[in-house]
């Protein structure tokens, strides 16, 4: 089967649903950002780390979406059919997130311990880093460079993919193929550096080289889980209905399983090396994250962030059933927020004195809703402005031709 | 060989009827048709895995995944317990002042033995359930069966199927547009 222009566009039912999502997102954005404004002005110390966590959650989804577009261009596959356009739309939201980064720059001393002059004066290790690498203007310049790289990538991947919809010749796809390899490397490196800058520097006395890769893998997992939830929830309506077949849902389930395992692998690799070495300047990061309530969170991440989705996704029947994939993907998403909070919130605390930052939790929810609302408004608007399945993309046509030749299995709609 | 089909008893030396096809999609279609007619004791032979053929043949449950999982759990547990035993009782040793029971250090080996146990269970479980290796199998008596590893697709309906009837089954297979249908002797 293939898709024409008319039946790849959102039908009236789906448009009505998008309107409903949009009006709910407007509400979330208004209430969330309103609460954020209050938090930023009245409780900046507990607000800004929470805002950073929510910001990194949504930024991870946008940046990983750009990377997954390039990846799909390189390797192809049927899983891209229902997800390519959502990836492109999610990637383009990086422009919105660049604006939402400004509050972090404004609240720098509340967001990052190294931006607090008293911390740098007390800790010579931090003072060294603040001199050059974490000097605020250099920090901001690097952030601008990351956003330019990502926005350019999102723009090119989105506009060339849409040009291909309207053209018989394959020129835009060929351009995209030439770009995809180098762009994927650049996206990975810039995201890795952004993770060092924005997330790892919450503990300015500590470093880990695998941190960037761990962050990227986590972001890809968030992206797959989020867009899986979004797609399944719209799977009752054309054209999503005919795009999300059982076979493709199986592929997506396999990707969720693979990235759950990869996330656990990265996280444990960092842990075991530091645990083995047992050096005071390295173990401090884990001491901050394994005492008191944070210790329970760490155990919950092992049990519910890894084992629960891992065991649930092992079974083929589960991956072929939207009734299983939807709750599993939603659960992964919840654990992604818990994981990010565990990475960000305890930053640079004194292990034995600092309690659990209960005060940050309401701001975390407010920021997730506020940034997420704005993100969702833009995302849905961008998504519905083009066919929901790329029409003449050679990778998509390959996947359709391959599945048409083997229609015996997995071709069924959910 | 009981039941209404008296013909079955006349030719017990026949293993089955083998139909030869050019096209994997045709094979799946015919297999599905045969399954719908009620044939269960049949097997297909193809040069490469054909998607959907397993379901067409009626293989909906496969015991290998469960065997693999159990093998992986057994491998992981035995790897972990072996390390506990050797590190705590058999050869207690002070390594960097860490406690004798240092579970994080056991995880990489546990992971490896999990994979090993799973792989062994998968390979040997597969061999156990599919009955390989076999020194003799009658399907090789079918003419040009060697092409099953080249570019032909075969469906064999076995004589032990209760619905099997040398003439009727032959007539059914002839209607499916095969290249040829041959009798497979024991």
XYZ file of C-alpha atoms in Angstrom:
600
model
C 0.000 0.000 0.000
C 1.132 3.569 -0.509
C -0.055 6.994 0.536
C -1.344 9.783 -1.694
C -1.329 13.453 -0.730
C -4.986 13.459 0.265
C -4.962 10.424 2.544
C -1.623 11.267 4.176
C -2.944 14.592 5.479
C -4.733 14.647 8.814
C -8.410 13.905 8.263
C -11.250 15.832 9.985
C -11.306 13.426 12.966
C -7.590 13.758 13.550
C -7.745 17.525 13.082
C -10.446 17.708 15.732
C -8.209 15.683 18.018
C -5.248 17.954 17.310
C -7.471 20.936 18.194
C -8.318 19.273 21.498
C -4.619 18.570 22.227
C -3.817 22.154 21.330
C -6.392 23.691 23.651
C -5.220 21.435 26.499
C -1.613 22.431 25.722
C -2.555 26.122 25.849
C -3.998 25.560 29.320
C -0.886 23.660 30.459
C 1.401 26.337 29.023
C -0.504 29.204 30.665
C -0.805 27.605 34.106
C 2.685 26.058 33.998
C 4.543 29.145 32.849
C 2.533 31.305 35.247
C 3.598 29.060 38.114
C 7.165 29.127 36.774
C 7.205 32.914 36.845
C 6.065 32.851 40.463
C 8.699 30.245 41.322
C 11.490 32.121 39.576
C 10.701 35.341 41.423
C 9.817 34.010 44.875
C 11.735 30.721 45.304
C 14.609 30.958 42.801
C 16.887 28.518 44.665
C 14.458 25.606 44.457
C 12.920 26.691 41.164
C 15.885 26.935 38.788
C 17.288 23.395 39.180
C 13.755 22.065 38.608
C 13.330 24.280 35.550
C 16.659 23.009 34.208
C 15.477 19.409 34.632
C 12.263 20.047 32.705
C 14.138 22.048 30.080
C 16.606 19.184 29.550
C 13.749 16.684 29.270
C 12.083 18.564 26.397
C 15.354 19.647 24.788
C 16.488 16.023 24.814
C 13.333 15.051 22.921
C 13.828 17.747 20.290
C 17.538 17.135 19.748
C 17.232 13.348 19.687
C 14.400 13.738 17.162
C 16.745 15.607 14.824
C 19.343 12.869 15.256
C 16.760 10.130 14.657
C 15.684 11.832 11.399
C 19.291 11.658 10.178
C 19.595 8.092 11.436
C 16.456 7.009 9.604
C 17.747 8.651 6.455
C 20.881 6.505 6.743
C 19.430 3.142 7.740
C 15.761 3.266 6.668
C 13.160 0.905 8.081
C 9.412 0.657 8.528
C 9.500 2.171 12.039
C 10.113 5.551 10.397
C 6.782 5.490 8.594
C 4.594 6.544 11.544
C 7.437 8.428 13.294
C 9.346 10.412 10.643
C 7.002 13.415 10.539
C 6.620 13.540 14.344
C 10.453 13.460 14.579
C 10.713 16.370 12.127
C 8.065 18.391 13.954
C 9.635 17.654 17.356
C 13.055 18.618 16.003
C 11.803 21.978 14.771
C 10.703 22.833 18.337
C 14.381 23.407 19.175
C 13.776 27.047 18.180
C 11.175 27.390 20.951
C 13.537 25.739 23.409
C 16.301 28.200 22.488
C 13.989 30.963 23.756
C 13.152 28.931 26.875
C 16.890 28.661 27.584
C 17.032 32.401 28.314
C 15.570 32.024 31.851
C 18.458 29.676 32.658
C 20.976 32.348 31.630
C 19.092 34.916 33.694
C 19.029 32.664 36.738
C 22.545 31.318 36.252
C 23.712 31.701 39.888
C 20.620 29.782 41.069
C 20.911 27.117 38.365
C 24.627 26.341 38.591
C 26.774 26.269 41.726
C 29.812 27.445 39.728
C 28.025 30.662 38.797
C 27.747 31.447 42.508
C 30.816 33.521 43.386
C 31.034 32.200 46.949
C 31.240 28.589 45.727
C 34.094 29.366 43.353
C 35.959 31.198 46.107
C 35.619 28.271 48.514
C 36.490 25.493 46.060
C 39.771 25.860 44.097
C 38.729 23.081 41.693
C 35.632 25.034 40.713
C 37.603 28.290 40.599
C 39.890 26.763 37.938
C 36.954 25.796 35.732
C 35.179 29.134 36.116
C 38.256 30.913 34.824
C 37.914 29.624 31.257
C 35.496 26.836 30.448
C 32.621 27.783 32.724
C 33.112 31.521 32.316
C 29.483 32.721 31.850
C 29.979 34.449 28.490
C 31.832 31.451 27.046
C 29.097 29.205 28.475
C 26.419 31.290 26.737
C 28.379 31.375 23.468
C 28.650 27.605 23.433
C 24.914 27.316 24.101
C 24.261 29.624 21.141
C 26.487 27.444 18.930
C 24.613 24.282 19.944
C 21.270 25.883 19.198
C 22.472 27.135 15.812
C 23.709 23.645 14.869
C 20.479 21.992 15.980
C 18.171 24.620 14.468
C 20.021 24.345 11.165
C 19.781 20.558 11.255
C 16.078 20.656 12.114
C 15.406 23.255 9.407
C 17.234 21.330 6.673
C 15.787 17.943 7.557
C 12.261 19.371 7.802
C 12.245 21.561 4.708
C 14.020 19.082 2.401
C 11.702 16.324 3.533
C 8.689 18.514 2.725
C 10.144 19.571 -0.638
C 10.357 15.879 -1.507
C 6.592 15.557 -0.977
C 5.953 17.888 -3.890
C 8.602 16.671 -6.341
C 8.943 13.623 -8.553
C 12.743 13.759 -8.768
C 14.798 12.744 -5.736
C 17.036 15.809 -5.464
C 16.007 16.839 -1.892
C 16.420 13.279 -0.635
C 19.855 13.011 -2.242
C 20.908 16.226 -0.537
C 19.604 14.876 2.747
C 21.505 11.608 2.274
C 24.743 13.521 1.705
C 24.108 15.591 4.822
C 22.871 12.807 7.126
C 26.154 11.094 8.026
C 28.234 14.136 8.986
C 25.177 15.806 10.534
C 24.529 12.785 12.742
C 28.092 12.908 14.064
C 27.839 16.656 14.648
C 24.462 16.310 16.393
C 25.831 13.618 18.689
C 28.968 15.593 19.561
C 27.118 18.863 20.155
C 24.497 17.134 22.326
C 27.232 15.389 24.267
C 28.958 18.741 24.900
C 25.645 20.344 25.804
C 25.141 17.581 28.376
C 28.560 18.400 29.878
C 27.730 22.098 29.955
C 24.134 22.052 31.100
C 23.749 18.878 33.134
C 27.174 17.667 34.299
C 28.285 21.137 35.411
C 25.628 20.976 38.136
C 28.482 19.136 39.916
C 31.363 21.414 38.881
C 33.873 19.478 41.025
C 33.269 16.264 39.066
C 33.640 14.899 35.548
C 32.818 11.743 33.588
C 33.564 11.166 29.912
C 30.671 8.753 29.331
C 28.179 11.296 30.706
C 27.446 12.823 27.287
C 26.734 9.459 25.668
C 24.592 8.450 28.647
C 22.577 11.659 28.288
C 22.126 11.176 24.534
C 20.923 7.585 24.941
C 18.485 8.698 27.640
C 17.210 11.478 25.373
C 16.663 9.027 22.504
C 14.734 6.775 24.880
C 12.562 9.728 25.991
C 11.914 10.651 22.356
C 10.916 7.150 21.279
C 8.704 6.701 24.334
C 7.029 10.104 23.984
C 6.316 9.837 20.261
C 5.153 6.240 20.696
C 2.606 7.395 23.267
C 1.557 10.278 21.003
C 1.224 8.039 17.933
C -0.693 5.248 19.687
C -3.108 7.761 21.159
C -3.879 8.988 17.641
C -3.886 5.517 16.100
C -7.682 5.426 15.833
C -7.576 8.060 13.082
C -6.303 8.050 9.502
C -3.585 8.269 8.310
C -1.914 7.229 11.574
C -4.179 4.180 11.645
C -2.786 2.680 8.448
C 0.768 3.845 9.190
C 1.029 2.176 12.612
C 0.704 -1.486 11.698
C 1.385 -4.365 14.082
C 4.752 -5.013 12.426
C 5.868 -1.411 12.854
C 4.660 -1.326 16.444
C 6.819 -4.420 16.975
C 9.820 -2.527 15.532
C 9.160 0.441 17.824
C 8.853 -1.907 20.816
C 12.217 -3.407 19.888
C 13.754 0.069 19.729
C 12.358 0.889 23.177
C 13.834 -2.355 24.497
C 17.216 -1.713 22.872
C 17.489 1.829 24.224
C 16.313 0.795 27.696
C 19.185 -1.696 27.712
C 21.652 0.807 26.277
C 20.664 3.394 28.890
C 21.230 0.852 31.674
C 24.526 -0.179 30.090
C 25.794 3.430 29.924
C 24.644 4.272 33.445
C 26.169 1.138 34.925
C 29.435 1.591 32.975
C 29.893 4.999 34.554
C 29.035 3.627 37.983
C 31.278 0.555 37.965
C 34.384 2.451 36.839
C 33.936 5.051 39.567
C 33.018 2.429 42.183
C 36.104 0.333 41.336
C 38.474 3.309 41.390
C 36.939 4.583 44.653
C 38.608 7.997 44.439
C 37.105 10.701 46.703
C 36.768 13.305 43.936
C 34.850 10.808 41.765
C 32.650 8.942 44.248
C 31.284 12.221 45.613
C 28.821 12.333 42.683
C 27.356 8.986 43.742
C 27.419 9.856 47.442
C 25.212 12.846 46.654
C 22.814 10.519 44.816
C 22.679 7.458 47.075
C 22.021 8.947 50.526
C 18.566 9.154 52.065
C 15.662 9.550 49.670
C 18.001 9.775 46.675
C 19.237 6.268 47.500
C 15.675 4.984 47.232
C 15.351 6.835 43.921
C 18.549 5.164 42.678
C 17.195 1.714 43.565
C 13.861 2.597 41.938
C 15.735 3.505 38.748
C 17.325 0.045 38.676
C 14.088 -1.797 39.424
C 11.513 0.325 37.589
C 13.652 2.224 35.093
C 15.453 -0.833 33.803
C 14.008 -4.181 34.931
C 10.290 -3.358 34.637
C 10.309 -2.112 31.007
C 13.042 -4.604 30.077
C 11.074 -7.639 31.246
C 7.785 -6.284 29.881
C 9.288 -5.643 26.450
C 10.977 -9.052 26.167
C 7.760 -10.705 25.011
C 6.900 -10.475 21.356
C 3.152 -10.486 22.084
C 3.559 -7.355 24.226
C 5.405 -5.466 21.527
C 2.689 -6.295 18.992
C -0.147 -5.058 21.190
C -0.823 -1.340 21.614
C -2.567 -2.165 24.905
C 0.860 -3.138 26.262
C 3.145 -0.732 24.404
C 1.157 2.355 25.470
C 1.478 1.804 29.257
C 5.100 0.607 28.923
C 6.113 3.674 26.895
C 4.253 5.976 29.323
C 6.034 4.304 32.222
C 9.432 4.719 30.520
C 8.605 8.410 30.139
C 7.863 8.760 33.868
C 11.141 7.048 34.716
C 12.984 9.328 32.290
C 11.835 12.329 34.337
C 12.880 10.548 37.542
C 16.287 9.757 36.028
C 16.852 13.336 34.882
C 15.832 14.658 38.303
C 18.265 12.210 39.915
C 21.036 13.484 37.634
C 20.304 17.210 38.042
C 18.695 18.030 41.379
C 21.267 16.648 43.884
C 24.087 18.533 42.124
C 26.899 19.806 44.387
C 25.010 19.079 47.587
C 26.805 18.034 50.775
C 25.991 14.296 50.984
C 25.293 14.060 54.706
C 23.710 17.454 55.334
C 21.526 18.132 52.327
C 18.047 16.660 52.522
C 15.826 15.753 49.645
C 14.816 18.852 47.663
C 11.067 18.456 48.214
C 10.646 22.153 47.480
C 11.774 21.644 43.891
C 9.159 19.033 43.035
C 6.163 21.349 42.473
C 8.348 23.566 40.282
C 9.483 20.500 38.361
C 5.858 19.664 37.568
C 5.075 23.292 36.728
C 8.072 23.583 34.416
C 7.348 20.242 32.726
C 3.777 21.390 32.072
C 4.745 24.929 31.064
C 7.579 24.056 28.679
C 5.685 20.965 27.510
C 2.562 23.015 26.782
C 4.430 25.527 24.647
C 6.329 22.686 22.970
C 3.117 20.770 22.258
C 1.353 23.795 20.694
C 4.222 24.265 18.253
C 4.676 20.541 17.681
C 1.057 19.851 16.749
C 0.896 22.974 14.579
C 4.019 21.955 12.689
C 2.907 18.327 12.395
C -0.510 19.018 10.897
C 0.822 21.481 8.312
C 2.213 18.644 6.162
C 1.241 15.087 5.202
C 1.718 12.861 8.259
C 3.630 10.331 6.175
C 6.447 11.470 3.861
C 5.064 10.927 0.350
C 8.035 10.356 -1.936
C 10.837 9.795 0.527
C 12.891 6.907 -0.902
C 13.414 5.352 2.562
C 9.684 5.353 3.187
C 8.956 3.980 -0.299
C 11.550 1.232 0.303
C 9.848 0.285 3.549
C 6.426 0.245 1.877
C 7.697 -1.838 -1.064
C 9.375 -4.286 1.292
C 6.243 -4.684 3.359
C 4.027 -4.969 0.263
C 6.188 -7.904 -0.863
C 5.730 -9.593 2.504
C 2.223 -8.658 3.488
C 1.550 -11.937 5.273
C 2.576 -10.862 8.697
C 2.375 -7.686 10.670
C 0.613 -5.738 7.956
C -2.575 -5.680 9.979
C -3.670 -2.428 11.556
C -3.888 -2.333 15.337
C -4.184 -44.533 9.379
C -7.697 -44.907 10.647
C -10.763 -43.029 9.580
C -12.848 -42.847 6.473
C -9.928 -42.742 4.060
C -9.404 -46.325 3.024
C -6.797 -45.277 0.463
C -4.371 -44.348 3.193
C -3.912 -47.927 4.192
C -2.991 -49.028 0.701
C 0.105 -46.856 0.545
C 1.738 -46.697 3.990
C 5.197 -46.459 2.419
C 4.454 -42.915 1.230
C 5.833 -40.130 3.461
C 3.800 -37.435 1.791
C 3.141 -35.335 -1.265
C 5.579 -32.607 -2.178
C 4.560 -29.582 -4.238
C 7.194 -27.339 -5.747
C 6.698 -23.579 -6.259
C 8.685 -20.794 -7.880
C 7.596 -17.994 -5.626
C 7.653 -17.570 -1.819
C 4.391 -15.580 -1.798
C 2.646 -18.337 -3.743
C 3.932 -20.867 -1.217
C 2.534 -18.892 1.706
C -0.816 -18.538 -0.065
C -1.044 -22.278 -0.809
C 0.076 -23.183 2.711
C -2.594 -20.966 4.174
C -5.160 -22.583 1.889
C -4.047 -26.057 2.965
C -4.262 -25.035 6.634
C -7.771 -23.731 6.091
C -8.754 -27.050 4.498
C -7.717 -28.671 7.763
C -4.244 -30.040 6.999
C -1.970 -29.886 10.037
C 0.812 -32.400 9.396
C 2.693 -30.429 6.782
C 6.040 -28.744 6.446
C 7.482 -26.154 4.072
C 11.053 -25.930 2.772
C 12.541 -22.686 1.489
C 16.023 -21.373 0.705
C 15.570 -18.411 3.070
C 13.212 -17.496 5.930
C 9.873 -16.470 4.440
C 7.934 -14.019 6.565
C 4.478 -15.265 7.534
C 5.143 -18.882 6.573
C 5.303 -19.949 10.230
C 1.814 -18.639 10.905
C 0.507 -20.103 7.650
C 1.792 -23.511 8.772
C 0.106 -23.090 12.133
C 3.182 -22.417 14.278
C 1.755 -19.852 16.655
C 3.555 -20.930 19.794
C 7.278 -21.391 19.881
C 8.946 -22.875 22.952
C 12.445 -21.576 22.172
C 11.981 -18.027 23.575
C 10.833 -19.413 26.937
C 13.716 -21.885 26.999
C 16.124 -19.068 26.197
C 14.746 -16.939 29.018
C 15.036 -19.777 31.528
C 18.574 -20.523 30.312
C 19.501 -16.854 30.700
C 18.109 -16.693 34.244
C 19.929 -19.922 35.173
C 23.163 -18.632 33.612
C 22.929 -15.289 35.399
C 22.110 -16.839 38.766
C 24.875 -19.420 38.558
C 27.402 -16.787 37.469
C 26.444 -14.507 40.358
C 26.380 -17.295 42.942
C 29.699 -18.702 41.713
C 31.303 -15.317 42.309
C 29.678 -14.963 45.727
C 30.930 -18.402 46.716
C 34.479 -17.899 45.468
C 34.835 -14.335 46.759
C 33.247 -14.906 50.182
C 34.008 -18.535 51.177
C 36.483 -20.223 48.908
C 39.109 -17.509 48.403
C 38.297 -14.456 50.536
C 40.651 -11.711 49.523
C 40.958 -8.062 50.473
C 40.679 -6.102 47.223
C 41.126 -2.335 47.650
C 39.552 -2.585 51.100
C 36.176 -3.427 49.619
C 33.790 -5.786 51.404
C 33.949 -9.438 50.373
C 30.398 -9.247 49.095
C 30.839 -6.492 46.492
C 27.924 -7.042 44.151
C 28.740 -4.279 41.640
C 31.963 -6.094 40.790
C 30.001 -9.265 40.071
C 27.644 -7.667 37.563
C 29.831 -7.797 34.410
C 30.471 -11.553 34.837
C 26.806 -12.082 35.715
C 25.864 -10.306 32.501
C 28.233 -12.518 30.493
C 26.987 -15.779 32.018
C 23.401 -14.594 31.434
C 24.169 -14.181 27.740
C 26.031 -17.505 27.682
C 23.186 -19.389 29.374
C 20.646 -17.741 27.069
C 22.691 -18.563 23.961
C 23.219 -22.196 24.970
C 19.537 -22.604 25.804
C 18.556 -20.982 22.495
C 20.809 -23.172 20.337
C 20.294 -26.482 22.130
C 16.625 -25.772 22.831
C 16.135 -25.079 19.126
C 17.911 -28.337 18.220
C 15.863 -30.265 20.778
C 12.512 -28.901 19.647
C 13.116 -29.160 15.894
C 14.687 -32.611 16.138
C 17.932 -31.744 14.362
C 20.416 -33.131 13.505
C 18.807 -36.062 11.692
C 20.819 -38.638 9.785
C 17.970 -39.583 7.445
C 14.879 -37.725 6.334
C 12.506 -38.937 3.620
C 11.960 -35.484 2.079
C 15.353 -35.817 0.412
C 13.843 -38.615 -1.678
C 11.729 -36.044 -3.523
C 13.175 -35.253 -6.937
C 14.961 -31.896 -7.279
C 14.540 -31.277 -3.511
C 18.131 -29.960 -3.458
C 16.729 -26.803 -5.054
C 15.099 -25.996 -1.688
C 18.463 -24.468 -0.815
C 18.629 -22.597 -4.116
C 15.523 -20.989 -5.617
C 12.537 -23.324 -5.139
C 9.878 -23.393 -2.452
C 8.362 -26.685 -1.317
C 5.287 -27.690 0.620
C 5.001 -31.272 1.828
C 1.690 -32.606 3.149
C 2.490 -35.714 5.151
C 0.635 -39.002 4.901
C 0.155 -39.120 8.695
C -2.271 -36.221 8.455
C -5.756 -37.618 9.140
C -7.116 -35.733 6.113
C -4.421 -37.130 3.822
C -5.718 -39.023 0.804
C -3.294 -39.848 -2.018
C -5.711 -38.884 -4.766
C -7.664 -36.041 -3.213
C -4.621 -34.364 -1.716
C -2.798 -34.729 -5.020
C -5.750 -33.179 -6.815
C -5.841 -30.314 -4.306
C -2.134 -29.585 -4.732
C -2.476 -29.739 -8.519
C -5.070 -26.957 -8.383
C -2.616 -24.668 -6.533
C -0.474 -24.046 -9.591
C 2.748 -25.816 -8.582
C 5.694 -26.463 -10.910
C 5.261 -30.102 -10.052
C 3.837 -32.418 -7.400
C 5.758 -35.546 -6.462
C 5.235 -38.500 -4.169
C 7.787 -38.742 -1.386
C 8.588 -42.381 -0.529
C 10.032 -43.426 2.822
